[in-house]
mmCIF file of C-alpha atoms in Angstrom:
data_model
loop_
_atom_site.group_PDB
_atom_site.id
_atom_site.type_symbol
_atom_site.label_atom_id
_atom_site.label_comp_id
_atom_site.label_asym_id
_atom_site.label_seq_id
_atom_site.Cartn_x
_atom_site.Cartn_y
_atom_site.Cartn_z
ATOM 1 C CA UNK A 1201 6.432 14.183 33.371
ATOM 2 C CA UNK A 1202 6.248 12.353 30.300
ATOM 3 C CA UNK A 1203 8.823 9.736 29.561
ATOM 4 C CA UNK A 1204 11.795 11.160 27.094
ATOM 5 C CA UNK A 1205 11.582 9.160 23.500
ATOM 6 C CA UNK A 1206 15.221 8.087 23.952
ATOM 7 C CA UNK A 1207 14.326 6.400 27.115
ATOM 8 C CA UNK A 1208 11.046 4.923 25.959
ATOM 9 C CA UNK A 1209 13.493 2.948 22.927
ATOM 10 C CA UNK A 1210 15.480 1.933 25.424
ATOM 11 C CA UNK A 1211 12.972 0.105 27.343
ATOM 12 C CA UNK A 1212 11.275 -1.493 23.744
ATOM 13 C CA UNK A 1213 14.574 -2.433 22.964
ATOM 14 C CA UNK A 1214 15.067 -4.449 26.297
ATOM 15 C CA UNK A 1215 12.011 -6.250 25.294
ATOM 16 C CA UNK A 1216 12.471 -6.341 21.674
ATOM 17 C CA UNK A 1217 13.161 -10.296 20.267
ATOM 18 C CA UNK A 1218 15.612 -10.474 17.952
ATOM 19 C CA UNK A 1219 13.311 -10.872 14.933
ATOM 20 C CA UNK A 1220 10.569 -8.011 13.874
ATOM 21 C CA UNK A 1221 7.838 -7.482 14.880
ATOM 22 C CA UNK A 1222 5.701 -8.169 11.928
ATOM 23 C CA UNK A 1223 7.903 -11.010 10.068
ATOM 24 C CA UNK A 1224 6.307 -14.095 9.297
ATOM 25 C CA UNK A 1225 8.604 -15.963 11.312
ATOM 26 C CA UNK A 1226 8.163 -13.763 14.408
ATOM 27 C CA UNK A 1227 5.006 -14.391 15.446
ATOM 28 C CA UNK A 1228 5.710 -17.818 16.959
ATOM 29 C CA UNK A 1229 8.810 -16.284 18.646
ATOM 30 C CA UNK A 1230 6.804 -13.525 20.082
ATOM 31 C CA UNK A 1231 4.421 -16.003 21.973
ATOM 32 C CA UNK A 1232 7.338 -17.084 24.570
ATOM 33 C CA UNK A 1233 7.896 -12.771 24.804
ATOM 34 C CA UNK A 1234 4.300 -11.951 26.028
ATOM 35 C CA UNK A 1235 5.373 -8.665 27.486
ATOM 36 C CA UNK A 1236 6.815 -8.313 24.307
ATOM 37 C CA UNK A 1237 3.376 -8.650 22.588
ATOM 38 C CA UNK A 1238 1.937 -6.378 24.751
ATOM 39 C CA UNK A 1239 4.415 -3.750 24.264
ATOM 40 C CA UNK A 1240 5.045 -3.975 20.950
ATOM 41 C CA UNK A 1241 2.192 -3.995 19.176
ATOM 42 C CA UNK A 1242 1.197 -1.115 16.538
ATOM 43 C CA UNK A 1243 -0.905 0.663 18.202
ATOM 44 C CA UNK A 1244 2.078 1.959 20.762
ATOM 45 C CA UNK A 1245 4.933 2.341 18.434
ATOM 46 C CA UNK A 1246 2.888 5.194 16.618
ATOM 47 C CA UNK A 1247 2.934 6.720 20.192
ATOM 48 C CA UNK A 1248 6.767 7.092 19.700
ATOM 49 C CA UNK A 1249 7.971 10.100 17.357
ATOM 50 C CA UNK A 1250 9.553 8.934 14.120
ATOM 51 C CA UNK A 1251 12.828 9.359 15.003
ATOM 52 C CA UNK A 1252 12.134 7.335 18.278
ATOM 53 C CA UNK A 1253 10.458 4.789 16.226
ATOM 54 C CA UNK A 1254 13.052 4.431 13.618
ATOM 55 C CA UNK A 1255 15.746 3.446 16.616
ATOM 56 C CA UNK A 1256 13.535 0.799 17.975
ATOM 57 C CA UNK A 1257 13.216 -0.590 14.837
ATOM 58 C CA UNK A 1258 16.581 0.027 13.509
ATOM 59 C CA UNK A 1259 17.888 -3.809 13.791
ATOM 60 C CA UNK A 1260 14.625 -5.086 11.925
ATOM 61 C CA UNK A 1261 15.980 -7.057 8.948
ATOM 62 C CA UNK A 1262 15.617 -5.902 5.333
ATOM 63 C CA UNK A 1263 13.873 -8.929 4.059
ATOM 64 C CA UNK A 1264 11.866 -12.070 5.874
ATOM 65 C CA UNK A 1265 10.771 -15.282 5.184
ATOM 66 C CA UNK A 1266 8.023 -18.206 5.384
ATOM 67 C CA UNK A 1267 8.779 -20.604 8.109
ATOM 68 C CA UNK A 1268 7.286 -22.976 5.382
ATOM 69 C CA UNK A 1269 9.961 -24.624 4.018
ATOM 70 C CA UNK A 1270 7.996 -25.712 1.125
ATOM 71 C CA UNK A 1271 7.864 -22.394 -0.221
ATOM 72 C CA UNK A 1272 11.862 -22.424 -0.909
ATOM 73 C CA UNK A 1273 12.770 -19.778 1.394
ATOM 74 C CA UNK A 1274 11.343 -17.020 -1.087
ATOM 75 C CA UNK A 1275 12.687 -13.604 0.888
ATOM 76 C CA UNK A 1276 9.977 -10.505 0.785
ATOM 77 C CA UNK A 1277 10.413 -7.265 1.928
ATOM 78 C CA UNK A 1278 9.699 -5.963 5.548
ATOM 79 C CA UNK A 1279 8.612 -2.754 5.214
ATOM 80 C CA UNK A 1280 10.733 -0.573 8.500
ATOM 81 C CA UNK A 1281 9.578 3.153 9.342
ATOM 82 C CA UNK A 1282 12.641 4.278 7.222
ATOM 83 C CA UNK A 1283 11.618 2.075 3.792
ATOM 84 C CA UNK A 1284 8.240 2.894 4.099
ATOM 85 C CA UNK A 1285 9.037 6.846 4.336
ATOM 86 C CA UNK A 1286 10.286 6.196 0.854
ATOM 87 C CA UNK A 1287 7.616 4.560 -0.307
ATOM 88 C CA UNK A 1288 5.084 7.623 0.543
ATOM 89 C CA UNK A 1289 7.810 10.258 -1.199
ATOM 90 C CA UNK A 1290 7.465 8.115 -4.375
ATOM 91 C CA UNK A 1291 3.489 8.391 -3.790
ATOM 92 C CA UNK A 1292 1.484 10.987 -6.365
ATOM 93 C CA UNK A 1293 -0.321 13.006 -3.984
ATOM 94 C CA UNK A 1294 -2.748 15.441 -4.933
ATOM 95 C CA UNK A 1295 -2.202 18.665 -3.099
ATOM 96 C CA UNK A 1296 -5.858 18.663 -1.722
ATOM 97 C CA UNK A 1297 -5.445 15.233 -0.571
ATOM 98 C CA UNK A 1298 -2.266 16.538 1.340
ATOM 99 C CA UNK A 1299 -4.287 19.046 2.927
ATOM 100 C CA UNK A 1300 -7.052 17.079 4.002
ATOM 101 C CA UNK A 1301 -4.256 14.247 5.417
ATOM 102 C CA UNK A 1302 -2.842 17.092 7.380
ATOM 103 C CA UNK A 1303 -5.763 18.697 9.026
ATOM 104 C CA UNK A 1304 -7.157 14.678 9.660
ATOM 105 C CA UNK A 1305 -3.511 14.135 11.770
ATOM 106 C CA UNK A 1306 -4.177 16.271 13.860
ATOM 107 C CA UNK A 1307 -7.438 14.824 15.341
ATOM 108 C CA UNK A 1308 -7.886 11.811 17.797
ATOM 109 C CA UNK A 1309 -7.739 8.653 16.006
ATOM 110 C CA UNK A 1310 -5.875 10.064 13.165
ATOM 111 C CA UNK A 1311 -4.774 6.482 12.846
ATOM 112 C CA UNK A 1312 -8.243 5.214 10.720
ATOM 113 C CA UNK A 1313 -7.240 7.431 7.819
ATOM 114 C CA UNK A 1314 -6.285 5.316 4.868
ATOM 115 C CA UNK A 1315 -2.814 6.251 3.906
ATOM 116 C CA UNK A 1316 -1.556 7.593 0.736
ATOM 117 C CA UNK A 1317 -0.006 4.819 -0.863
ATOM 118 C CA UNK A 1318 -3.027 2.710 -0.142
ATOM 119 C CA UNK A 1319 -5.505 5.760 -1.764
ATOM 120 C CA UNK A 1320 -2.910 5.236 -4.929
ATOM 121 C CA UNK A 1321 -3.958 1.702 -5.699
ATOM 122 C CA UNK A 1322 -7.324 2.099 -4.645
ATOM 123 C CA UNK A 1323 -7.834 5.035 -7.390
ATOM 124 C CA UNK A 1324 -5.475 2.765 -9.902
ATOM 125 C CA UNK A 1325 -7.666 -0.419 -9.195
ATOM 126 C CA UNK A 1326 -11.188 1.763 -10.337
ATOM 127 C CA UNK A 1327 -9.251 3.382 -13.491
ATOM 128 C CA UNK A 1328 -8.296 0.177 -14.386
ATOM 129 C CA UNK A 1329 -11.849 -1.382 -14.242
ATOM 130 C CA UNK A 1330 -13.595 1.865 -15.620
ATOM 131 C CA UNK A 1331 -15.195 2.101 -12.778
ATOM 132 C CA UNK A 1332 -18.346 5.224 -12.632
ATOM 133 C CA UNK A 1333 -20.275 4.062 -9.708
ATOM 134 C CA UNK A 1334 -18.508 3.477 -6.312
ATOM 135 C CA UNK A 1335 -19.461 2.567 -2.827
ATOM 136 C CA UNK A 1336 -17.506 3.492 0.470
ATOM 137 C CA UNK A 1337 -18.765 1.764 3.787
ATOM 138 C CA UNK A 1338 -16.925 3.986 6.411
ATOM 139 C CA UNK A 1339 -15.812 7.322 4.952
ATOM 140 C CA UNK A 1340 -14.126 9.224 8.156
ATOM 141 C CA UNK A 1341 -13.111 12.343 6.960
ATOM 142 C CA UNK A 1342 -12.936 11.407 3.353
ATOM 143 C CA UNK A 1343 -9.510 10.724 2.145
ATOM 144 C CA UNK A 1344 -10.198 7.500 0.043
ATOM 145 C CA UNK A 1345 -13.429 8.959 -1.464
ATOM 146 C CA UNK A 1346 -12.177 11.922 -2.079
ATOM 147 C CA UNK A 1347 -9.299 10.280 -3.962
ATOM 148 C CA UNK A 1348 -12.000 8.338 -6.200
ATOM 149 C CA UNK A 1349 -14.157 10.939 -6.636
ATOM 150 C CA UNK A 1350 -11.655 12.924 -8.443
ATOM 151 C CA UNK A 1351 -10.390 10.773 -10.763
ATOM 152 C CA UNK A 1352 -14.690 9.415 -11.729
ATOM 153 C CA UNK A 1353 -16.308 11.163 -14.646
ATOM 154 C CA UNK A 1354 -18.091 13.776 -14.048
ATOM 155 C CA UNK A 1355 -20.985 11.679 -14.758
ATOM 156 C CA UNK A 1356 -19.853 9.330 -11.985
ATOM 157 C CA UNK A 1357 -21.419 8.452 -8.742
ATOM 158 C CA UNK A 1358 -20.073 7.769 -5.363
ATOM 159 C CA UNK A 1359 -22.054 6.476 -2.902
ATOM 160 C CA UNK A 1360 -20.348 7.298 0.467
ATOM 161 C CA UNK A 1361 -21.984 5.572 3.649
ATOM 162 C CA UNK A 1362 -20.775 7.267 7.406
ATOM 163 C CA UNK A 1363 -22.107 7.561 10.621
ATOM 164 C CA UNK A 1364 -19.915 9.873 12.390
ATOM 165 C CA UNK A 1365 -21.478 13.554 11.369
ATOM 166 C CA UNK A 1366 -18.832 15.401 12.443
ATOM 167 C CA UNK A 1367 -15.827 13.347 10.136
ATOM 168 C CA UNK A 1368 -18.383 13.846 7.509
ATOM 169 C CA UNK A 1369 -18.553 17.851 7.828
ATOM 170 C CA UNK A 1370 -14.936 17.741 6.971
ATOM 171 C CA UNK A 1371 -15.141 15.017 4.240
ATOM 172 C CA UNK A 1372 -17.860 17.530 2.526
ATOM 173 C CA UNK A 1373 -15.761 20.451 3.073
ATOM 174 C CA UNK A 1374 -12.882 19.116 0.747
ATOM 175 C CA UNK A 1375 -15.232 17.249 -1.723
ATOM 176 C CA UNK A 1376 -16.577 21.365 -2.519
ATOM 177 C CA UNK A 1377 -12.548 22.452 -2.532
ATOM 178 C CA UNK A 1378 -11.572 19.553 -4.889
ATOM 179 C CA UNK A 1379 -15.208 20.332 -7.069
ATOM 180 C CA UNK A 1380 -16.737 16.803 -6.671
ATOM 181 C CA UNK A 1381 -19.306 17.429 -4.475
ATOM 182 C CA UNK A 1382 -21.610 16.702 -7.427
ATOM 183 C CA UNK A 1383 -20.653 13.092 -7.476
ATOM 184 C CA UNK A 1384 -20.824 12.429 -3.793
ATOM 185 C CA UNK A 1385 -24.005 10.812 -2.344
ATOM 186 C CA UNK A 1386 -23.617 10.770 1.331
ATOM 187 C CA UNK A 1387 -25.263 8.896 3.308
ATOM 188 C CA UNK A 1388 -25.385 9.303 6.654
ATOM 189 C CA UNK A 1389 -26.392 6.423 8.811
ATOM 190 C CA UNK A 1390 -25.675 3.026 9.249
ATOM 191 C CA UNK A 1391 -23.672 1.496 6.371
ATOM 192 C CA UNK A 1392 -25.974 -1.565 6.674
ATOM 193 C CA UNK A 1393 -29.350 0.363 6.481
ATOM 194 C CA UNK A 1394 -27.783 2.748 3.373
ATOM 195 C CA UNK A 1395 -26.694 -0.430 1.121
ATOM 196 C CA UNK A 1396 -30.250 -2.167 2.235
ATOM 197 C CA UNK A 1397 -32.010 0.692 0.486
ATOM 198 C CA UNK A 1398 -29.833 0.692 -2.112
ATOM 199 C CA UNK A 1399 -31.439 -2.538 -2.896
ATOM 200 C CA UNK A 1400 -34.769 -2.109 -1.597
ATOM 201 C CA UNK A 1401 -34.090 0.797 -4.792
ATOM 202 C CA UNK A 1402 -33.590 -1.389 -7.352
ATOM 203 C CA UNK A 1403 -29.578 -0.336 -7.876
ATOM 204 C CA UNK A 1404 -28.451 -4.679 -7.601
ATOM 205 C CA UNK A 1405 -25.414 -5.214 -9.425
ATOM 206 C CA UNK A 1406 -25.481 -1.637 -10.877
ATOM 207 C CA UNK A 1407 -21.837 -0.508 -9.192
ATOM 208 C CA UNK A 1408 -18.589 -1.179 -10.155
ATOM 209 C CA UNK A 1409 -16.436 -0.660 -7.255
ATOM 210 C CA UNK A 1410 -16.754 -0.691 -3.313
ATOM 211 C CA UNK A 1411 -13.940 -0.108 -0.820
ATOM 212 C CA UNK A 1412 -15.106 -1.054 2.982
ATOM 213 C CA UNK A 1413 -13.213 0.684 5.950
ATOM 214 C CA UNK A 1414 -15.636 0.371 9.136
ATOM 215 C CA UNK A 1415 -16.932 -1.688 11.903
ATOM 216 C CA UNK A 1416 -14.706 -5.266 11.818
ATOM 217 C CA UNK A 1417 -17.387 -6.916 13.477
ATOM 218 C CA UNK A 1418 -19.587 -6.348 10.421
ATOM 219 C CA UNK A 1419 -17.525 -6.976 7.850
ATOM 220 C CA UNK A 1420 -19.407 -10.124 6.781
ATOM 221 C CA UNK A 1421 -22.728 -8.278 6.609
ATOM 222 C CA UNK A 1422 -21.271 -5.140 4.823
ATOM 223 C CA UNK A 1423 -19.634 -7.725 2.157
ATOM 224 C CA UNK A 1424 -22.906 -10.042 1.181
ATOM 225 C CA UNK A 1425 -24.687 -6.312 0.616
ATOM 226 C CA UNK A 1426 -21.946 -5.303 -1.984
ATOM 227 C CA UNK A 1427 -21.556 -8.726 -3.858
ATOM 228 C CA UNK A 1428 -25.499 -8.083 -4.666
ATOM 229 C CA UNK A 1429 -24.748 -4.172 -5.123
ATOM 230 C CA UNK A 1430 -21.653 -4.673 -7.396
ATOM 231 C CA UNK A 1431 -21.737 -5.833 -10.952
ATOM 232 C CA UNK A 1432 -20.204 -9.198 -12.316
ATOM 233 C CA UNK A 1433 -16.497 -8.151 -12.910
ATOM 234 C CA UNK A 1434 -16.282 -5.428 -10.075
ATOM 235 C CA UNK A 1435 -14.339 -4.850 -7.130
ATOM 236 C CA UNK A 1436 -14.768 -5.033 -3.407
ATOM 237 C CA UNK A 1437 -12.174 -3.950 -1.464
ATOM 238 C CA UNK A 1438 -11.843 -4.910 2.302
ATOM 239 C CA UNK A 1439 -9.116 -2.791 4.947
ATOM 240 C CA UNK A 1440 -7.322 -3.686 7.973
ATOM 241 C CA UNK A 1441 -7.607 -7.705 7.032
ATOM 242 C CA UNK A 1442 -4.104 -8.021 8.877
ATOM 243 C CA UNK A 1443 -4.990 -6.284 11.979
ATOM 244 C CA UNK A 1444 -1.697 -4.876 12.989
ATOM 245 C CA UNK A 1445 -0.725 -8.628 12.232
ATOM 246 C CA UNK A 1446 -3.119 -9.763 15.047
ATOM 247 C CA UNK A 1447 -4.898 -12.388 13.134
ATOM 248 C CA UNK A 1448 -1.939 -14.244 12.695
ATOM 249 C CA UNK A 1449 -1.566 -14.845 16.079
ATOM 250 C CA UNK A 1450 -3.621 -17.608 17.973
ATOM 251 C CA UNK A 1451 -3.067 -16.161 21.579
ATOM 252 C CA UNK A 1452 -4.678 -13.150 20.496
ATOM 253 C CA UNK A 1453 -8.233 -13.981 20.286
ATOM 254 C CA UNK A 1454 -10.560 -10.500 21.101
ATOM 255 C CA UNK A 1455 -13.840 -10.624 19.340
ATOM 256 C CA UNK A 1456 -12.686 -7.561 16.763
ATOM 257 C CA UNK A 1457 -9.464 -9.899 15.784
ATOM 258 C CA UNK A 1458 -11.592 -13.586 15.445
ATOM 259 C CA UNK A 1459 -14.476 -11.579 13.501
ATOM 260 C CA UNK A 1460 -11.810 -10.799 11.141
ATOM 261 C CA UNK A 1461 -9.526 -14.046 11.342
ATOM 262 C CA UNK A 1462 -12.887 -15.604 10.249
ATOM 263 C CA UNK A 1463 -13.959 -13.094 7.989
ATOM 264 C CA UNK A 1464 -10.793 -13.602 6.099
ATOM 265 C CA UNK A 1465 -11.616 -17.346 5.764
ATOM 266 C CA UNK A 1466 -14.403 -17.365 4.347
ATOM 267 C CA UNK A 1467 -13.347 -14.998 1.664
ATOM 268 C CA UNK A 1468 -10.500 -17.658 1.114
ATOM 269 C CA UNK A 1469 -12.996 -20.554 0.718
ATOM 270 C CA UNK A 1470 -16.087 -18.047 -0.807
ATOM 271 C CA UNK A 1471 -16.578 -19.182 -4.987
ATOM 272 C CA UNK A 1472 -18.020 -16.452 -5.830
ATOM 273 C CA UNK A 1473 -15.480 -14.026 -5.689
ATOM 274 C CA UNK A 1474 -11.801 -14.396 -6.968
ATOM 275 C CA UNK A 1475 -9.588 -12.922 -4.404
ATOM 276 C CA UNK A 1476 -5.632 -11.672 -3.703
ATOM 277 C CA UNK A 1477 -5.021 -10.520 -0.169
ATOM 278 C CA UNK A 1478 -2.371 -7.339 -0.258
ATOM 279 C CA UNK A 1479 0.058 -6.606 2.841
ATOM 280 C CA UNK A 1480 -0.461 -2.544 2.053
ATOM 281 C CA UNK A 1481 -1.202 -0.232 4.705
ATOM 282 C CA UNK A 1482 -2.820 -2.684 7.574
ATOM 283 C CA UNK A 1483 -3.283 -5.244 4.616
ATOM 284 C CA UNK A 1484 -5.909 -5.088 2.043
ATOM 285 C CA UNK A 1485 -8.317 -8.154 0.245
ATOM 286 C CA UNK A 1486 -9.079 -6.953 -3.260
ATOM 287 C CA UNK A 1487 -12.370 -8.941 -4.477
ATOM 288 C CA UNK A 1488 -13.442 -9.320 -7.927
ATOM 289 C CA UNK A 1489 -17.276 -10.516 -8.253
ATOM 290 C CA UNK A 1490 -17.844 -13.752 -10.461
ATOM 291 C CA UNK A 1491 -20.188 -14.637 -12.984
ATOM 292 C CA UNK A 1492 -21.444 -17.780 -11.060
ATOM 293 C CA UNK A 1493 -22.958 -15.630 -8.094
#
């Protein structure tokens, strides 16, 4: 018999430390709550129900803080099931969008699909740049591309690189509902072999935008492709650089989490590229391409 939500708070709060989860202080307090670690970690909150997830978190603070002094104690917002509820109901959701979300929750890893609030910036980010040709590396059922594609010219282009067949069956199905089938390209395949040919095609520094959501452990590869794919002045966007805060702890050390922990250094220390790392969704690096490449 499965284990009553009520009952399954009551055990996370026996376990929970007295600081969140995700805080930038709590990291170093969760290391002497190992159990804690364990328990607590993303992946099985989102087991609970809302409402059961809402009580565990329930004494989460409002606001944390730097354990840096030297950055004066500047307070920043940590984001609890309940505040981020409000941020998706002030999220501009297409209908069709809605739908496809809806049908995508209920399949297994439902999880991958980038979330609303993080499709809003990503569409914002390629307005803003005038963006007509776009890349996707790791397309799932098609949420984020879907979200680009509508808002491209209808001389746009959208390159959109997945392996999985049957995520892309659905992502096709809603790119004929919303009428941009026209400006998808699909490629089905491996993301490394599509962008290769891209180049091997002559199409270097020809986009203006690229949003990567697929295998961590190739993140590195996937990004050098781009930065020749995208033009000077355009944007490559990386997901899940926090990792369900992972990489910012150093007992955690899988290969998935220290592919990423070192992918995000090297963007850090990379000249080419001008970055800003974004705690949205499971934390986003927005890259902008620099003349000196």
């Amino acid at each position: 018999m499965a284990a009553h939500p009520l009952a399954l708070c009551a055990l996370l709060s026996s376990l929970l430390p007295s600081r969140p989860l995700l805080s930038l202080r709590s990291f170093s307090h969760l290391r002497s709550h190992a159990n804690s670690r364990r328990l607590l970690s993303l992946p099985i909150l989102h087991l609970l129900p809302n409402h059961a997830r809402r009580l565990a978190t329930s004494a989460e603070p409002s606001v944390v803080t730097s354990e840096d002094d030297s950055y004066g104690g500047k307070q920043v917002i940590n984001l609890t099931p309940h505040l981020y509820d409000y941020v998706l109901s002030n999220v501009r959701e297409h209908p069709i969008l809605r739908k496809l979300r809806e049908e995508t929750s209920t399949m297994p890893g439902s999880q991958m699909q980038v979330s609303p609030d993080q499709a809003q910036l990503l569409v914002m980010l390629a307005q803003i740049i005038g963006a007509q040709r776009c890349i996707e590396v790791g397309v799932y059922t098609g949420y984020s591309s879907l979200a680009i594609a509508m808002v491209l010219p209808e001389t746009g282009r959208l390159v959109a690189c997945e392996r999985d067949e049957r995520c892309l069956e659905i992502a096709k199905k809603y790119y004929t509902r919303a009428g941009v089938a026209h400006k998808v390209d699909i490629k089905h395949g491996l993301a490394v072999d599509s962008l290769k040919s891209l180049i091997q095609h002559g199409e270097s520094s020809s986009f203006d935008f690229a949003f990567v959501d697929a295998e961590k452990r190739m993140y590195n590869e996937y990004f050098e492709l781009l930065l020749r794919l995208v033009r000077v002045g355009g944007l490559i966007i990386i997901d899940n650089v926090l990792w369900h805060g992972k990489v910012a702890d150093p007992q955690v050390n899988d290969p998935k989490t220290t592919s990423i922990r070192n992918f995000n250094r090297k963007l850090l220390e990379d000249q080419r590229i001008s970055t800003s790392m974004v705690p949205i969704g499971d934390g986003m690096t927005i890259c902008q391409k620099r003349a000196t490449v």
